[in-house]
Amino acid sequence: MAATGPGLTPMLVVRDVAASSAWYVELFGFASGHGGDEFEMLLGVDGGLELMLHHREFEAHPGMTDPEGGTPGRGVLFYFRTEDAQAVFDRARTMGADLLDELHLNPNARAIEFTLRDPDGYPISVSQRTSSRS
């Protein structure tokens, strides 16, 4: 069996778990892996855990802080990989999402990407890798 390195699954503190879950499901096509008003596990098309959502009342997680105490995601930008950035961008626009920029080529990352805010104000970038080196 091949050894694997550590994985990373972000957990976001949100005001409304069900609403945030529905937003991410609509935008990325994730599936609910838990559901409920306090906690959600969002699964990718391969069934892997992509994102967790937790209601802001989070006594069980002492390392988390209330986003009302500051700007959500301050100092953090979440990157979501996709195979079709245009389709996700079109869904985001249709959803009326808070788009921070337009779909564009980032030559440094060699990716087609755009950035938006989720319902709680977290900044997220959607990125599709390209083979271009220019």
PDB file of C-alpha atoms in Angstrom:
ATOM      1  CA  MET A   1       0.000   0.000   0.000  1.00  0.00           C
ATOM      2  CA  ALA A   2       1.387   3.393  -0.988  1.00  0.00           C
ATOM      3  CA  ALA A   3       1.864   5.946   1.756  1.00  0.00           C
ATOM      4  CA  THR A   4      -0.149   9.120   1.463  1.00  0.00           C
ATOM      5  CA  GLY A   5       0.548  12.524   2.886  1.00  0.00           C
ATOM      6  CA  PRO A   6      -1.755  14.538   5.081  1.00  0.00           C
ATOM      7  CA  GLY A   7      -4.973  15.759   3.526  1.00  0.00           C
ATOM      8  CA  LEU A   8      -6.717  19.059   4.002  1.00  0.00           C
ATOM      9  CA  THR A   9     -10.449  19.623   4.294  1.00  0.00           C
ATOM     10  CA  PRO A  10     -11.541  23.139   5.265  1.00  0.00           C
ATOM     11  CA  MET A  11     -14.354  23.752   7.738  1.00  0.00           C
ATOM     12  CA  LEU A  12     -16.149  27.075   7.442  1.00  0.00           C
ATOM     13  CA  VAL A  13     -18.143  28.691  10.239  1.00  0.00           C
ATOM     14  CA  VAL A  14     -21.456  29.833   8.728  1.00  0.00           C
ATOM     15  CA  ARG A  15     -24.657  31.559   9.814  1.00  0.00           C
ATOM     16  CA  ASP A  16     -27.022  29.097   8.117  1.00  0.00           C
ATOM     17  CA  VAL A  17     -25.648  25.607   7.433  1.00  0.00           C
ATOM     18  CA  ALA A  18     -28.542  24.494   5.227  1.00  0.00           C
ATOM     19  CA  ALA A  19     -28.445  27.639   3.079  1.00  0.00           C
ATOM     20  CA  SER A  20     -24.659  27.510   2.698  1.00  0.00           C
ATOM     21  CA  SER A  21     -24.846  23.827   1.851  1.00  0.00           C
ATOM     22  CA  ALA A  22     -27.442  24.496  -0.842  1.00  0.00           C
ATOM     23  CA  TRP A  23     -25.266  27.299  -2.276  1.00  0.00           C
ATOM     24  CA  TYR A  24     -22.164  25.074  -2.557  1.00  0.00           C
ATOM     25  CA  VAL A  25     -24.220  22.161  -3.915  1.00  0.00           C
ATOM     26  CA  GLU A  26     -25.699  24.388  -6.626  1.00  0.00           C
ATOM     27  CA  LEU A  27     -22.377  26.013  -7.545  1.00  0.00           C
ATOM     28  CA  PHE A  28     -20.120  22.934  -7.571  1.00  0.00           C
ATOM     29  CA  GLY A  29     -22.501  19.984  -7.766  1.00  0.00           C
ATOM     30  CA  PHE A  30     -21.389  18.680  -4.365  1.00  0.00           C
ATOM     31  CA  ALA A  31     -23.606  16.185  -2.545  1.00  0.00           C
ATOM     32  CA  SER A  32     -24.679  16.391   1.074  1.00  0.00           C
ATOM     33  CA  GLY A  33     -22.886  13.818   3.185  1.00  0.00           C
ATOM     34  CA  HIS A  34     -24.456  14.716   6.510  1.00  0.00           C
ATOM     35  CA  GLY A  35     -27.062  17.479   6.335  1.00  0.00           C
ATOM     36  CA  GLY A  36     -28.669  19.343   9.189  1.00  0.00           C
ATOM     37  CA  ASP A  37     -28.760  22.754  10.800  1.00  0.00           C
ATOM     38  CA  GLU A  38     -25.499  22.453  12.790  1.00  0.00           C
ATOM     39  CA  PHE A  39     -23.008  20.579  10.583  1.00  0.00           C
ATOM     40  CA  GLU A  40     -22.598  19.524   6.951  1.00  0.00           C
ATOM     41  CA  MET A  41     -20.081  17.419   5.044  1.00  0.00           C
ATOM     42  CA  LEU A  42     -20.044  18.167   1.313  1.00  0.00           C
ATOM     43  CA  LEU A  43     -18.861  15.418  -1.007  1.00  0.00           C
ATOM     44  CA  GLY A  44     -17.358  15.654  -4.481  1.00  0.00           C
ATOM     45  CA  VAL A  45     -18.384  13.572  -7.485  1.00  0.00           C
ATOM     46  CA  ASP A  46     -15.924  10.847  -6.423  1.00  0.00           C
ATOM     47  CA  GLY A  47     -17.495  10.713  -2.941  1.00  0.00           C
ATOM     48  CA  GLY A  48     -14.476  12.367  -1.309  1.00  0.00           C
ATOM     49  CA  LEU A  49     -14.952  14.952   1.418  1.00  0.00           C
ATOM     50  CA  GLU A  50     -14.444  18.425  -0.078  1.00  0.00           C
ATOM     51  CA  LEU A  51     -15.771  20.897   2.501  1.00  0.00           C
ATOM     52  CA  MET A  52     -17.327  20.979   5.951  1.00  0.00           C
ATOM     53  CA  LEU A  53     -19.725  23.620   7.230  1.00  0.00           C
ATOM     54  CA  HIS A  54     -20.389  24.276  10.907  1.00  0.00           C
ATOM     55  CA  HIS A  55     -22.912  26.594  12.540  1.00  0.00           C
ATOM     56  CA  ARG A  56     -21.318  29.491  14.370  1.00  0.00           C
ATOM     57  CA  GLU A  57     -22.298  28.020  17.754  1.00  0.00           C
ATOM     58  CA  PHE A  58     -19.292  25.749  17.945  1.00  0.00           C
ATOM     59  CA  GLU A  59     -18.381  25.002  21.551  1.00  0.00           C
ATOM     60  CA  ALA A  60     -16.947  21.619  20.490  1.00  0.00           C
ATOM     61  CA  HIS A  61     -14.245  23.320  18.373  1.00  0.00           C
ATOM     62  CA  PRO A  62     -12.131  25.636  20.548  1.00  0.00           C
ATOM     63  CA  GLY A  63      -9.794  26.561  17.666  1.00  0.00           C
ATOM     64  CA  MET A  64     -12.568  28.266  15.722  1.00  0.00           C
ATOM     65  CA  THR A  65     -13.547  31.889  16.138  1.00  0.00           C
ATOM     66  CA  ASP A  66     -16.806  33.641  15.405  1.00  0.00           C
ATOM     67  CA  PRO A  67     -16.655  35.359  12.000  1.00  0.00           C
ATOM     68  CA  GLU A  68     -18.693  38.238  13.452  1.00  0.00           C
ATOM     69  CA  GLY A  69     -15.531  39.169  15.344  1.00  0.00           C
ATOM     70  CA  GLY A  70     -13.769  39.995  12.073  1.00  0.00           C
ATOM     71  CA  THR A  71     -13.856  39.597   8.337  1.00  0.00           C
ATOM     72  CA  PRO A  72     -14.718  36.023   7.236  1.00  0.00           C
ATOM     73  CA  GLY A  73     -11.714  34.339   5.700  1.00  0.00           C
ATOM     74  CA  ARG A  74      -9.361  37.143   6.639  1.00  0.00           C
ATOM     75  CA  GLY A  75      -5.965  36.098   5.343  1.00  0.00           C
ATOM     76  CA  VAL A  76      -7.318  32.928   3.711  1.00  0.00           C
ATOM     77  CA  LEU A  77      -8.428  32.319   0.133  1.00  0.00           C
ATOM     78  CA  PHE A  78     -10.033  28.968  -0.671  1.00  0.00           C
ATOM     79  CA  TYR A  79      -9.211  27.505  -4.086  1.00  0.00           C
ATOM     80  CA  PHE A  80     -11.645  25.042  -5.604  1.00  0.00           C
ATOM     81  CA  ARG A  81     -10.362  23.019  -8.550  1.00  0.00           C
ATOM     82  CA  THR A  82     -12.696  22.304 -11.439  1.00  0.00           C
ATOM     83  CA  GLU A  83     -12.546  20.817 -14.909  1.00  0.00           C
ATOM     84  CA  ASP A  84     -14.900  23.491 -16.305  1.00  0.00           C
ATOM     85  CA  ALA A  85     -14.392  26.983 -14.858  1.00  0.00           C
ATOM     86  CA  GLN A  86     -16.706  28.505 -17.487  1.00  0.00           C
ATOM     87  CA  ALA A  87     -19.637  26.326 -16.366  1.00  0.00           C
ATOM     88  CA  VAL A  88     -19.060  27.184 -12.686  1.00  0.00           C
ATOM     89  CA  PHE A  89     -18.709  30.884 -13.561  1.00  0.00           C
ATOM     90  CA  ASP A  90     -21.988  30.779 -15.513  1.00  0.00           C
ATOM     91  CA  ARG A  91     -23.760  29.079 -12.571  1.00  0.00           C
ATOM     92  CA  ALA A  92     -22.331  31.654 -10.145  1.00  0.00           C
ATOM     93  CA  ARG A  93     -23.594  34.502 -12.319  1.00  0.00           C
ATOM     94  CA  THR A  94     -27.042  32.859 -12.652  1.00  0.00           C
ATOM     95  CA  MET A  95     -27.149  32.403  -8.862  1.00  0.00           C
ATOM     96  CA  GLY A  96     -26.464  36.127  -8.394  1.00  0.00           C
ATOM     97  CA  ALA A  97     -23.238  35.341  -6.522  1.00  0.00           C
ATOM     98  CA  ASP A  98     -20.989  38.167  -5.358  1.00  0.00           C
ATOM     99  CA  LEU A  99     -18.367  37.979  -8.138  1.00  0.00           C
ATOM    100  CA  LEU A 100     -15.113  39.734  -7.260  1.00  0.00           C
ATOM    101  CA  ASP A 101     -13.672  39.435 -10.752  1.00  0.00           C
ATOM    102  CA  GLU A 102     -14.414  37.982 -14.157  1.00  0.00           C
ATOM    103  CA  LEU A 103     -13.261  34.664 -15.560  1.00  0.00           C
ATOM    104  CA  HIS A 104      -9.656  35.186 -16.712  1.00  0.00           C
ATOM    105  CA  LEU A 105      -6.367  33.453 -17.407  1.00  0.00           C
ATOM    106  CA  ASN A 106      -3.852  33.699 -14.570  1.00  0.00           C
ATOM    107  CA  PRO A 107      -0.535  33.118 -16.369  1.00  0.00           C
ATOM    108  CA  ASN A 108       1.416  32.663 -13.109  1.00  0.00           C
ATOM    109  CA  ALA A 109      -0.809  29.797 -11.957  1.00  0.00           C
ATOM    110  CA  ARG A 110      -1.418  28.608 -15.537  1.00  0.00           C
ATOM    111  CA  ALA A 111      -5.111  28.486 -14.713  1.00  0.00           C
ATOM    112  CA  ILE A 112      -8.415  29.908 -15.833  1.00  0.00           C
ATOM    113  CA  GLU A 113     -10.012  31.320 -12.710  1.00  0.00           C
ATOM    114  CA  PHE A 114     -12.332  33.764 -10.995  1.00  0.00           C
ATOM    115  CA  THR A 115     -13.043  34.776  -7.417  1.00  0.00           C
ATOM    116  CA  LEU A 116     -16.342  35.263  -5.597  1.00  0.00           C
ATOM    117  CA  ARG A 117     -17.706  35.428  -2.051  1.00  0.00           C
ATOM    118  CA  ASP A 118     -19.877  32.743  -0.516  1.00  0.00           C
ATOM    119  CA  PRO A 119     -23.043  33.648   1.456  1.00  0.00           C
ATOM    120  CA  ASP A 120     -20.979  34.269   4.626  1.00  0.00           C
ATOM    121  CA  GLY A 121     -18.437  36.472   2.860  1.00  0.00           C
ATOM    122  CA  TYR A 122     -15.637  33.924   2.513  1.00  0.00           C
ATOM    123  CA  PRO A 123     -13.562  34.595  -0.602  1.00  0.00           C
ATOM    124  CA  ILE A 124     -13.223  31.577  -2.874  1.00  0.00           C
ATOM    125  CA  SER A 125     -11.388  31.186  -6.157  1.00  0.00           C
ATOM    126  CA  VAL A 126     -12.447  28.680  -8.765  1.00  0.00           C
ATOM    127  CA  SER A 127      -9.530  27.406 -10.792  1.00  0.00           C
ATOM    128  CA  GLN A 128      -9.138  25.257 -13.904  1.00  0.00           C
ATOM    129  CA  ARG A 129      -5.556  24.279 -14.720  1.00  0.00           C
ATOM    130  CA  THR A 130      -4.366  24.749 -18.286  1.00  0.00           C
ATOM    131  CA  SER A 131      -1.385  23.267 -20.064  1.00  0.00           C
ATOM    132  CA  SER A 132      -0.233  26.729 -21.185  1.00  0.00           C
ATOM    133  CA  ARG A 133       3.172  27.828 -19.944  1.00  0.00           C
ATOM    134  CA  SER A 134       2.903  31.391 -21.237  1.00  0.00           C
TER     135      SER A 134
END
